CSV table of C-alpha atoms in Angstrom, one decimal:
chain,number,residue,atom,x,y,z
A,1,MET,CA,-8.4,18.6,9.3
A,2,LYS,CA,-5.4,16.8,11.0
A,3,SER,CA,-4.1,20.2,12.0
A,4,ASN,CA,-6.8,21.3,13.7
A,5,ILE,CA,-7.4,18.1,15.3
A,6,THR,CA,-4.1,16.5,16.9
A,7,ILE,CA,-2.1,20.2,17.4
A,8,ASN,CA,-4.2,21.6,19.9
A,9,ILE,CA,-3.5,18.4,21.8
A,10,VAL,CA,0.0,19.3,21.9
A,11,LEU,CA,-0.8,23.0,22.8
A,12,LEU,CA,-2.7,21.5,25.5
A,13,LEU,CA,0.0,19.7,27.1
A,14,LEU,CA,2.3,22.3,26.2
A,15,VAL,CA,0.5,24.9,28.5
A,16,VAL,CA,0.1,22.4,31.3
A,17,GLY,CA,3.7,21.5,31.9
A,18,LEU,CA,6.6,21.1,29.4
A,19,GLY,CA,8.6,17.8,29.5
A,20,SER,CA,5.9,15.7,31.0
A,21,SER,CA,4.7,12.7,29.3
A,22,CYS,CA,2.2,13.0,26.9
A,23,LYS,CA,0.4,10.2,28.0
A,24,LYS,CA,0.2,11.1,31.8
A,25,TYR,CA,-1.9,14.6,31.1
A,26,LEU,CA,-3.9,12.8,28.1
A,27,ASP,CA,-4.9,10.4,30.9
A,28,VAL,CA,-6.0,13.3,33.5
A,29,LEU,CA,-7.3,16.2,30.9
A,30,PRO,CA,-10.1,16.4,28.9
A,31,LYS,CA,-9.1,17.7,25.8
A,32,GLY,CA,-10.2,21.2,24.6
A,33,GLN,CA,-10.7,22.4,28.6
A,34,LYS,CA,-7.4,23.8,29.7
A,35,ILE,CA,-5.8,26.9,27.5
A,36,PRO,CA,-3.5,29.5,28.6
A,37,THR,CA,-4.6,32.0,30.7
A,38,THR,CA,-0.8,34.4,31.8
A,39,LEU,CA,1.2,35.7,29.7
A,40,ALA,CA,3.9,33.6,30.9
A,41,ASP,CA,1.4,30.6,29.5
A,42,PHE,CA,1.4,32.3,26.4
A,43,GLU,CA,5.4,32.7,26.0
A,44,ALA,CA,5.5,29.1,26.9
A,45,LEU,CA,4.0,28.4,23.6
A,46,VAL,CA,6.0,31.2,21.9
A,47,ARG,CA,9.0,29.6,22.6
A,48,ASP,CA,8.2,26.4,21.7
A,49,GLU,CA,10.8,26.5,18.7
A,50,TYR,CA,10.0,23.1,17.3
A,51,THR,CA,6.6,23.6,16.7
A,52,ASN,CA,6.4,27.3,16.0
A,53,HIS,CA,9.8,28.6,14.4
A,54,ARG,CA,10.6,25.7,12.2
A,55,ALA,CA,10.1,25.6,8.4
A,56,PRO,CA,11.1,22.6,6.4
A,57,VAL,CA,10.7,22.8,2.8
A,58,THR,CA,12.8,19.6,2.2
A,59,GLN,CA,10.9,18.5,-1.3
A,60,SER,CA,11.7,22.3,-2.8
A,61,VAL,CA,15.3,22.0,-1.9
A,62,LEU,CA,15.6,18.4,-3.4
A,63,LEU,CA,13.9,19.7,-6.7
A,64,LEU,CA,16.6,22.7,-7.1
A,65,ASN,CA,19.0,20.2,-6.2
A,66,ASP,CA,20.6,22.4,-3.9
A,67,ARG,CA,21.8,19.8,-1.7
A,68,TRP,CA,23.5,16.4,-2.5
A,69,GLU,CA,21.5,13.4,-1.4
A,70,SER,CA,22.8,9.8,-1.4
A,71,GLN,CA,21.4,7.1,-3.3
A,72,SER,CA,20.1,5.1,0.0
A,73,ASN,CA,18.3,8.4,0.9
A,74,LEU,CA,16.6,8.5,-2.4
A,75,ASN,CA,15.4,5.2,-2.6
A,76,TYR,CA,14.6,4.6,1.0
A,77,TYR,CA,12.0,8.3,0.8
A,78,THR,CA,9.5,7.6,-2.0
A,79,LEU,CA,9.0,11.3,-2.8
A,80,TRP,CA,12.3,12.3,-2.6
A,81,LYS,CA,13.6,10.6,-6.0
A,82,PRO,CA,11.1,12.0,-8.5
A,83,ASN,CA,11.7,15.5,-7.4
A,84,TYR,CA,15.5,15.0,-7.1
A,85,MET,CA,15.6,13.4,-10.4
A,86,TRP,CA,12.9,15.4,-11.8
A,87,ASP,CA,11.0,12.8,-12.9
A,88,GLU,CA,7.3,14.3,-14.4
A,89,SER,CA,5.8,10.8,-15.0
A,90,ALA,CA,5.8,10.0,-11.3
A,91,ASN,CA,2.6,10.2,-9.4
A,92,ARG,CA,3.6,12.7,-6.4
A,93,VAL,CA,-0.1,13.0,-5.4
A,94,SER,CA,0.1,9.3,-4.7
A,95,LEU,CA,3.5,9.1,-3.2
A,96,ASN,CA,3.1,12.0,-0.6
A,97,ASN,CA,1.8,9.7,2.4
A,98,ALA,CA,4.6,10.3,4.2
A,99,ASP,CA,6.7,13.7,3.7
A,100,GLU,CA,4.0,15.7,5.2
A,101,SER,CA,6.2,17.9,7.4
A,102,THR,CA,5.8,21.1,5.5
A,103,TYR,CA,2.2,21.0,5.6
A,104,TYR,CA,1.6,19.8,9.3
A,105,THR,CA,4.5,21.8,10.8
A,106,ALA,CA,3.3,24.8,9.4
A,107,TYR,CA,-0.5,24.7,10.5
A,108,ALA,CA,0.8,23.4,14.1
A,109,ALA,CA,2.5,26.7,14.1
A,110,ILE,CA,-0.4,28.4,12.6
A,111,SER,CA,-2.7,26.7,15.6
A,112,THR,CA,-0.3,27.7,18.4
A,113,PHE,CA,-0.8,31.6,16.5
A,114,ASN,CA,-4.5,31.3,16.3
A,115,LEU,CA,-4.8,30.0,19.7
A,116,ILE,CA,-2.7,33.4,21.1
A,117,LEU,CA,-4.7,35.7,18.8
A,118,GLN,CA,-7.7,34.0,20.2
A,119,TYR,CA,-6.9,34.2,23.7
A,120,ALA,CA,-4.1,36.6,24.6
A,121,PRO,CA,-6.8,39.5,24.7
A,122,SER,CA,-7.8,38.3,27.9
A,123,ALA,CA,-4.4,37.1,29.1
A,124,THR,CA,-3.7,37.8,32.9
A,125,GLU,CA,-0.6,39.1,34.8
A,126,ALA,CA,-0.3,41.1,31.4
A,127,THR,CA,0.0,45.1,30.9
A,128,ASP,CA,-2.3,46.1,27.9
A,129,ALA,CA,1.1,46.6,26.2
A,130,ASP,CA,2.4,43.2,26.7
A,131,LYS,CA,-0.6,41.7,25.3
A,132,SER,CA,-0.6,44.2,22.2
A,133,THR,CA,3.3,43.0,21.7
A,134,LEU,CA,2.1,39.3,22.1
A,135,ILE,CA,-0.8,39.5,19.5
A,136,ALA,CA,1.3,41.5,16.8
A,137,GLN,CA,4.3,38.9,17.2
A,138,ALA,CA,1.3,36.2,16.5
A,139,LYS,CA,0.2,37.8,13.5
A,140,LEU,CA,3.6,38.2,12.0
A,141,GLY,CA,4.7,34.7,12.8
A,142,ARG,CA,1.2,33.5,11.5
A,143,ALA,CA,1.8,35.1,8.1
A,144,MET,CA,5.6,33.9,8.0
A,145,HIS,CA,3.9,30.2,7.6
A,146,TYR,CA,1.2,31.0,5.5
A,147,PHE,CA,3.8,32.6,3.0
A,148,ILE,CA,5.8,29.4,3.0
A,149,LEU,CA,2.3,27.5,2.3
A,150,VAL,CA,1.2,29.3,-0.3
A,151,ASN,CA,4.7,29.7,-2.1
A,152,TYR,CA,4.9,25.6,-1.5
A,153,TYR,CA,1.6,24.3,-2.5
A,154,ALA,CA,0.0,26.8,-4.9
A,155,ASP,CA,1.1,28.2,-8.3
A,156,THR,CA,3.6,31.3,-8.0
A,157,TYR,CA,1.9,34.9,-7.6
A,158,GLU,CA,0.6,36.7,-10.8
A,159,ALA,CA,-1.4,39.4,-10.7
A,160,SER,CA,-3.5,38.4,-13.7
A,161,ASN,CA,-5.1,34.9,-12.6
A,162,ALA,CA,-3.9,34.9,-8.7
A,163,ALA,CA,-7.7,35.8,-7.6
A,164,SER,CA,-8.8,32.7,-9.8
A,165,LYS,CA,-6.0,30.1,-8.3
A,166,LEU,CA,-6.7,27.9,-5.2
A,167,ALA,CA,-4.0,28.7,-2.5
A,168,VAL,CA,-4.2,27.0,0.7
A,169,PRO,CA,-6.8,26.4,3.6
A,170,LEU,CA,-7.0,29.7,5.8
A,171,ILE,CA,-7.4,28.8,9.5
A,172,GLU,CA,-8.0,31.7,11.7
A,173,SER,CA,-9.4,29.3,14.8
A,174,ALA,CA,-7.6,27.3,17.4
A,175,ASP,CA,-11.0,25.5,17.8
A,176,ILE,CA,-10.7,21.8,17.3
A,177,ASN,CA,-12.6,21.1,14.1
A,178,ALA,CA,-13.1,25.0,13.5
A,179,PRO,CA,-14.6,25.5,9.8
A,180,PHE,CA,-12.2,26.7,7.0
A,181,LYS,CA,-11.9,27.4,3.3
A,182,GLN,CA,-9.5,27.0,1.0
A,183,VAL,CA,-8.8,30.6,-0.3
A,184,THR,CA,-7.6,32.3,-3.7
A,185,ILE,CA,-3.5,33.1,-3.9
A,186,GLN,CA,-4.9,36.8,-4.2
A,187,GLU,CA,-6.8,36.1,-1.0
A,188,MET,CA,-3.7,34.6,1.0
A,189,TYR,CA,-1.2,37.5,0.0
A,190,ASP,CA,-4.2,40.1,1.1
A,191,TYR,CA,-4.5,38.4,4.2
A,192,ILE,CA,-0.9,38.2,4.9
A,193,ILE,CA,-0.1,41.7,4.1
A,194,LYS,CA,-3.0,42.8,6.2
A,195,ASN,CA,-1.4,40.7,9.4
A,196,VAL,CA,1.7,42.2,9.2
A,197,THR,CA,0.7,45.7,8.7
A,198,GLU,CA,-1.6,45.4,11.7
A,199,ALA,CA,0.9,44.1,13.3
A,200,ILE,CA,3.9,46.8,13.0
A,201,PRO,CA,2.6,49.3,15.3
A,202,ASP,CA,2.7,46.9,18.2
A,203,LEU,CA,5.8,45.2,17.1
A,204,PRO,CA,9.0,46.0,19.7
A,205,VAL,CA,12.1,47.3,17.7
A,206,LYS,CA,14.3,44.5,19.8
A,207,GLY,CA,12.8,41.1,20.8
A,208,ALA,CA,13.0,39.1,23.9
A,209,THR,CA,15.0,36.7,21.5
A,210,ILE,CA,15.6,36.2,18.1
A,211,ILE,CA,12.7,34.1,17.7
A,212,HIS,CA,10.3,37.1,18.8
A,213,GLY,CA,9.2,39.3,16.0
A,214,THR,CA,10.0,42.6,15.8
A,215,LYS,CA,9.9,45.9,13.5
A,216,GLY,CA,12.7,44.8,11.5
A,217,ALA,CA,11.7,41.6,11.2
A,218,ALA,CA,8.1,42.7,9.6
A,219,TYR,CA,9.6,45.2,7.8
A,220,ALA,CA,11.9,42.5,5.9
A,221,PHE,CA,9.3,40.2,5.7
A,222,LEU,CA,7.1,42.5,3.6
A,223,ALA,CA,9.7,43.3,1.6
A,224,ARG,CA,9.7,39.7,0.5
A,225,VAL,CA,6.3,39.5,0.2
A,226,TYR,CA,6.2,42.0,-2.3
A,227,LEU,CA,9.1,41.1,-4.5
A,228,GLN,CA,7.3,38.1,-4.6
A,229,MET,CA,4.4,39.9,-6.0
A,230,SER,CA,6.5,42.2,-8.3
A,231,ASP,CA,5.6,45.3,-6.6
A,232,TYR,CA,9.3,47.0,-6.4
A,233,ASP,CA,8.0,50.2,-5.3
A,234,LYS,CA,6.9,48.8,-1.8
A,235,ALA,CA,9.0,45.7,-2.0
A,236,LEU,CA,12.0,48.6,-1.6
A,237,SER,CA,10.2,50.8,0.7
A,238,TYR,CA,9.9,48.1,3.2
A,239,ALA,CA,13.5,46.7,2.5
A,240,ASP,CA,15.0,50.3,3.3
A,241,GLN,CA,12.6,50.5,6.6
A,242,ALA,CA,14.4,47.0,7.5
A,243,LEU,CA,17.9,48.0,6.8
A,244,ALA,CA,17.0,51.0,8.8
A,245,GLN,CA,16.4,48.6,11.6
A,246,ASN,CA,19.5,46.1,10.9
A,247,ALA,CA,22.2,46.8,8.0
A,248,GLN,CA,24.9,44.8,9.3
A,249,LEU,CA,26.4,41.9,7.1
A,250,PHE,CA,28.7,39.0,8.3
A,251,ASP,CA,32.7,38.9,7.2
A,252,TYR,CA,32.7,35.8,5.8
A,253,PRO,CA,36.7,36.5,4.6
A,254,ALA,CA,37.4,37.3,8.3
A,255,PHE,CA,35.8,34.1,9.2
A,256,TYR,CA,37.7,32.3,6.7
A,257,THR,CA,40.9,33.9,8.2
A,258,SER,CA,40.4,33.0,11.5
A,259,TYR,CA,39.9,29.2,10.6
A,260,LYS,CA,42.3,29.2,7.8
A,261,THR,CA,44.6,26.2,9.2
A,262,GLN,CA,42.0,24.0,9.9
A,263,ILE,CA,40.1,24.2,6.6
A,264,GLU,CA,43.1,24.2,4.4
A,265,GLN,CA,44.5,20.7,6.3
A,266,ALA,CA,44.2,18.3,3.8
A,267,GLY,CA,42.0,15.1,4.1
A,268,VAL,CA,40.7,16.7,7.5
A,269,TYR,CA,36.9,17.8,7.7
A,270,PRO,CA,36.3,20.1,10.8
A,271,SER,CA,33.7,21.1,12.6
A,272,LEU,CA,33.7,24.8,12.5
A,273,PRO,CA,30.9,26.9,14.5
A,274,SER,CA,28.1,27.7,12.5
A,275,PRO,CA,27.9,31.6,12.2
A,276,ARG,CA,24.3,31.7,11.0
A,277,GLY,CA,22.5,30.6,14.4
A,278,TYR,CA,20.9,32.8,16.9
A,279,ASP,CA,23.7,35.3,17.1
A,280,TYR,CA,24.3,35.7,13.5
A,281,ILE,CA,24.5,39.8,13.0
A,282,GLU,CA,22.5,39.3,9.9
A,283,ASN,CA,19.4,37.7,11.6
A,284,TYR,CA,15.9,40.1,11.6
A,285,ILE,CA,14.1,36.6,13.1
A,286,MET,CA,15.2,33.1,13.0
A,287,MET,CA,13.5,30.1,11.9
A,288,HIS,CA,15.2,26.7,11.7
A,289,GLY,CA,15.1,24.7,8.7
A,290,GLU,CA,14.3,20.9,8.7
A,291,VAL,CA,15.7,20.3,12.5
A,292,ILE,CA,16.2,22.4,15.1
A,293,TYR,CA,18.9,20.4,16.7
A,294,SER,CA,22.7,21.2,16.1
A,295,LYS,CA,23.6,19.5,13.0
A,296,ARG,CA,26.3,19.5,10.2
A,297,ASP,CA,25.9,21.9,7.1
A,298,TRP,CA,23.7,20.4,4.6
A,299,PRO,CA,26.2,19.2,1.8
A,300,LEU,CA,26.4,20.7,-1.9
A,301,ARG,CA,26.4,19.0,-5.1
A,302,VAL,CA,29.7,19.7,-7.3
A,303,ASP,CA,27.4,21.6,-9.8
A,304,ARG,CA,25.4,23.5,-7.3
A,305,ALA,CA,29.0,24.6,-5.6
A,306,ALA,CA,29.9,25.4,-9.1
A,307,ARG,CA,27.1,28.5,-9.2
A,308,PHE,CA,29.3,30.2,-6.3
A,309,GLU,CA,31.0,33.1,-7.8
A,310,THR,CA,34.9,33.0,-7.8
A,311,GLY,CA,36.5,33.7,-4.5
A,312,ASP,CA,33.1,33.1,-2.5
A,313,ALA,CA,34.4,32.8,1.0
A,314,GLN,CA,31.5,31.7,2.5
A,315,LEU,CA,31.6,28.5,-0.1
A,316,ALA,CA,35.1,28.0,1.4
A,317,SER,CA,34.2,28.2,5.0
A,318,ARG,CA,31.2,26.2,4.8
A,319,TRP,CA,32.0,23.2,2.4
A,320,LYS,CA,34.8,21.4,1.2
A,321,LEU,CA,35.0,18.8,-1.6
A,322,ARG,CA,35.2,15.4,-0.3
A,323,THR,CA,34.9,12.1,-2.2
A,324,VAL,CA,33.5,8.8,-0.5
A,325,GLY,CA,33.4,5.9,-2.4
A,326,ALA,CA,31.7,6.4,-5.5
A,327,ASP,CA,30.4,9.9,-4.2
A,328,THR,CA,31.9,13.5,-4.7
A,329,TYR,CA,30.1,16.0,-3.1
A,330,TYR,CA,30.9,19.0,-0.6
A,331,TYR,CA,30.9,18.3,2.7
A,332,GLY,CA,29.9,20.7,4.8
A,333,ILE,CA,32.3,21.6,7.9
A,334,THR,CA,30.2,23.9,10.1
A,335,THR,CA,28.0,22.5,12.8
A,336,GLY,CA,25.6,24.2,15.0
A,337,ARG,CA,22.4,25.8,13.9
A,338,TYR,CA,21.1,27.5,10.6
A,339,ASN,CA,18.7,30.2,10.4
A,340,GLU,CA,17.2,28.3,6.9
A,341,GLY,CA,13.4,29.6,7.4
A,342,GLY,CA,13.9,32.9,9.0
A,343,ILE,CA,14.9,36.7,7.2
A,344,THR,CA,18.7,37.9,6.6
A,345,THR,CA,19.8,41.4,6.2
A,346,ALA,CA,21.8,39.7,3.4
A,347,GLU,CA,18.2,39.0,1.7
A,348,VAL,CA,17.0,42.3,2.2
A,349,TYR,CA,19.9,44.3,0.4
A,350,LEU,CA,19.3,41.7,-2.7
A,351,ILE,CA,15.7,42.7,-2.5
A,352,LYS,CA,16.7,46.2,-2.4
A,353,ALA,CA,19.0,45.5,-5.4
A,354,GLU,CA,16.6,43.9,-7.4
A,355,CYS,CA,13.9,46.3,-6.7
A,356,LEU,CA,16.2,49.0,-8.0
A,357,ALA,CA,17.3,47.5,-11.0
A,358,ARG,CA,13.6,46.7,-11.8
A,359,LYS,CA,13.7,50.8,-11.5
A,360,ASN,CA,16.2,51.2,-14.1
A,361,ASP,CA,18.4,52.7,-11.2
A,362,LEU,CA,21.7,50.4,-12.4
A,363,ALA,CA,24.1,51.9,-10.1
A,364,GLY,CA,22.3,51.8,-7.0
A,365,ALA,CA,21.4,48.0,-7.5
A,366,MET,CA,24.9,47.5,-7.9
A,367,THR,CA,25.8,49.4,-4.8
A,368,ALA,CA,23.0,47.5,-2.8
A,369,LEU,CA,24.6,44.1,-4.0
A,370,ASN,CA,28.4,45.0,-3.5
A,371,ALA,CA,27.3,45.8,0.0
A,372,VAL,CA,27.0,42.1,0.4
A,373,ARG,CA,29.6,40.8,-2.0
A,374,VAL,CA,32.6,42.5,-0.3
A,375,LYS,CA,31.6,40.8,2.9
A,376,ARG,CA,31.3,37.3,0.6
A,377,ILE,CA,34.5,37.6,-1.8
A,378,PHE,CA,38.0,37.4,-0.6
A,379,PRO,CA,39.8,40.4,-1.0
A,380,ALA,CA,42.2,38.8,-3.8
A,381,SER,CA,38.9,37.9,-5.9
A,382,TYR,CA,36.6,41.0,-5.2
A,383,VAL,CA,36.3,43.3,-8.0
A,384,ALA,CA,33.2,45.8,-7.7
A,385,LEU,CA,30.5,44.9,-10.2
A,386,THR,CA,28.9,47.1,-12.7
A,387,ALA,CA,25.9,46.4,-15.0
A,388,SER,CA,24.7,48.0,-18.5
A,389,SER,CA,21.4,46.5,-18.4
A,390,THR,CA,18.4,45.4,-15.8
A,391,GLN,CA,18.8,42.2,-17.3
A,392,GLU,CA,23.1,42.0,-16.4
A,393,ALA,CA,22.4,43.4,-12.9
A,394,ILE,CA,19.5,41.3,-12.3
A,395,GLY,CA,21.5,37.9,-13.6
A,396,TYR,CA,24.2,39.3,-10.9
A,397,ILE,CA,21.9,39.7,-8.0
A,398,ARG,CA,20.1,36.5,-8.7
A,399,ARG,CA,23.4,34.7,-8.2
A,400,SER,CA,24.4,36.0,-4.8
A,401,LYS,CA,20.8,35.7,-3.5
A,402,GLU,CA,20.3,32.2,-4.4
A,403,ASN,CA,23.4,31.4,-2.5
A,404,GLU,CA,22.0,33.6,0.3
A,405,THR,CA,18.7,31.9,0.6
A,406,LEU,CA,19.8,27.9,0.0
A,407,PHE,CA,17.6,25.4,1.8
A,408,GLY,CA,14.7,27.9,2.5
A,409,ILE,CA,11.2,28.8,0.6
A,410,VAL,CA,13.2,32.4,-1.0
A,411,ALA,CA,15.5,30.2,-3.4
A,412,PHE,CA,12.1,28.0,-4.4
A,413,GLY,CA,9.8,31.3,-4.7
A,414,ASP,CA,12.3,33.3,-6.2
A,415,LEU,CA,12.6,30.7,-9.3
A,416,ARG,CA,9.0,30.2,-9.5
A,417,ARG,CA,8.9,33.8,-10.3
A,418,TYR,CA,11.6,34.0,-12.6
A,419,ASN,CA,10.4,31.3,-14.7
A,420,LYS,CA,7.2,33.2,-15.6
A,421,ASP,CA,9.4,36.0,-17.3
A,422,PRO,CA,11.0,34.6,-20.6
A,423,LEU,CA,13.9,36.8,-20.0
A,424,TYR,CA,14.7,35.2,-16.8
A,425,ALA,CA,13.3,31.5,-17.2
A,426,ARG,CA,15.9,28.4,-16.6
A,427,THR,CA,16.1,25.2,-17.7
A,428,TYR,CA,18.3,22.7,-15.4
A,429,THR,CA,19.9,19.8,-16.9
A,430,LYS,CA,22.1,17.1,-15.4
A,431,THR,CA,23.3,13.8,-16.1
A,432,GLU,CA,22.8,11.0,-13.3
A,433,ASN,CA,23.9,7.5,-13.4
A,434,GLY,CA,24.4,8.0,-17.1
A,435,VAL,CA,20.8,9.6,-17.7
A,436,THR,CA,20.4,13.1,-18.7
A,437,VAL,CA,17.4,14.9,-17.3
A,438,SER,CA,15.8,18.4,-17.4
A,439,LEU,CA,13.6,20.8,-15.3
A,440,LYS,CA,12.3,23.1,-17.4
A,441,PRO,CA,10.2,26.3,-16.5
A,442,ALA,CA,7.3,25.1,-16.7
A,443,SER,CA,7.1,22.0,-15.3
A,444,PRO,CA,4.4,20.9,-13.1
A,445,LEU,CA,7.2,19.8,-10.2
A,446,TYR,CA,7.2,23.3,-9.2
A,447,THR,CA,4.0,23.1,-7.4
A,448,MET,CA,3.9,20.6,-4.4
A,449,PRO,CA,1.2,18.2,-4.0
A,450,PHE,CA,-1.5,18.5,-0.9
A,451,PRO,CA,-0.3,15.2,1.5
A,452,LEU,CA,-3.0,12.6,1.2
A,453,GLY,CA,-3.4,12.8,4.9
A,454,ALA,CA,-4.9,16.5,4.3
A,455,ILE,CA,-7.0,15.4,1.5
A,456,LYS,CA,-8.6,12.5,2.6
A,457,ASN,CA,-9.1,13.8,6.6
A,458,PRO,CA,-9.9,17.8,5.4
A,459,GLY,CA,-12.0,18.3,8.7
A,460,ASN,CA,-14.3,21.1,8.8
A,461,GLY,CA,-13.8,22.1,5.0
A,462,THR,CA,-12.9,20.9,1.6
A,463,ILE,CA,-9.3,21.0,0.0
A,464,GLN,CA,-9.0,20.6,-4.2
A,465,GLN,CA,-5.5,19.1,-4.9
A,466,ASN,CA,-3.3,21.6,-6.9
A,467,VAL,CA,-1.7,19.3,-9.0
A,468,ASN,CA,-2.4,16.3,-11.0
A,469,GLN,CA,0.2,14.2,-10.2
């Protein structure tokens, strides 16, 4: 498959020398004959953020209408418009011939981590402990990318049918043209959990950087995985273990106060420093979204901004209502880097809150939720929430979590999970250019089609498309 054939060339070039021209090394280095040998070689691969720590999930973000998009972009990118406009009549399989970044970015990272797992045990200039840590971090990184793939290209997890529905190709080798199997959803989840649980004993409490896996990141990730499987006991257990490692929450009302004059100046759209970058106190592990370079926060649709709680300082600190010509949207007023694909403490608090609500511990659920809310809502608007039912509690938790996990795979995965339960299934409706459209809970749009490139060039295996169109 394309990811196995082309990505390994990239890895070889990275080992030889970052920053030099690809053509130069392709001319002098036979493919497949240079592999990393020292711990420093492997570390260079781990630190390649563009390849290994990026999680573009553009089509799911567009489908959820979590960001505003211009008409010109919708017209230019062929796959964008059907998802953004909830057009079930469009043949997304045939249209997915260019927007393949989710698939190939994930498999590029998986190829890197496979290479590390394959060769790091014999690394030179490294202690056994160094090698064990590197291997553990590779297992966690690989699992995180497989979680993105299975929640993007396959149906959502349901215990009743996960063993019979196909997921995505499972590739465990970095060798060019290595054989692979398209496993079931259950097999993929089992594999993800196995990788992370094996990794935990050798993961450090603190990583070399925020992109290096740690015990806290592994606990938090397992909490995410088990919640997606509706295993609330295990999700709660891992959430508590993650919070024991890091329970800090960022104070958005204080952030707003620091920049109040700039934010409130009429007609001015400042470029405030993004708090959600490498040093965000809520980070367990950092993973970029579509891009890794410094950028302005994605714009929000007006109807999406309306789903923030009244008095939400995060909304007020990150976006400002703007009209340009015929378009009105919430314009991003922070610039920098954003942990859109990684894991934060806010997500884990809200995982804990949902698990407690599912177990009918409503007081405990609201305590976990309010711990996040008090750091998000302006004091003048803040009132501690209480709930009289599990359904009411989850409604509150869900509102906060949707806002905390904007632009990443979690918001998409959560919605698909809720849509399987009639109590929580949601139909979205909007009117765009005079046309009213809806996105129903059972819409086939909730599963993304494999790219045509992967279907036509599967490499040493076969791939069965998971959607009809």
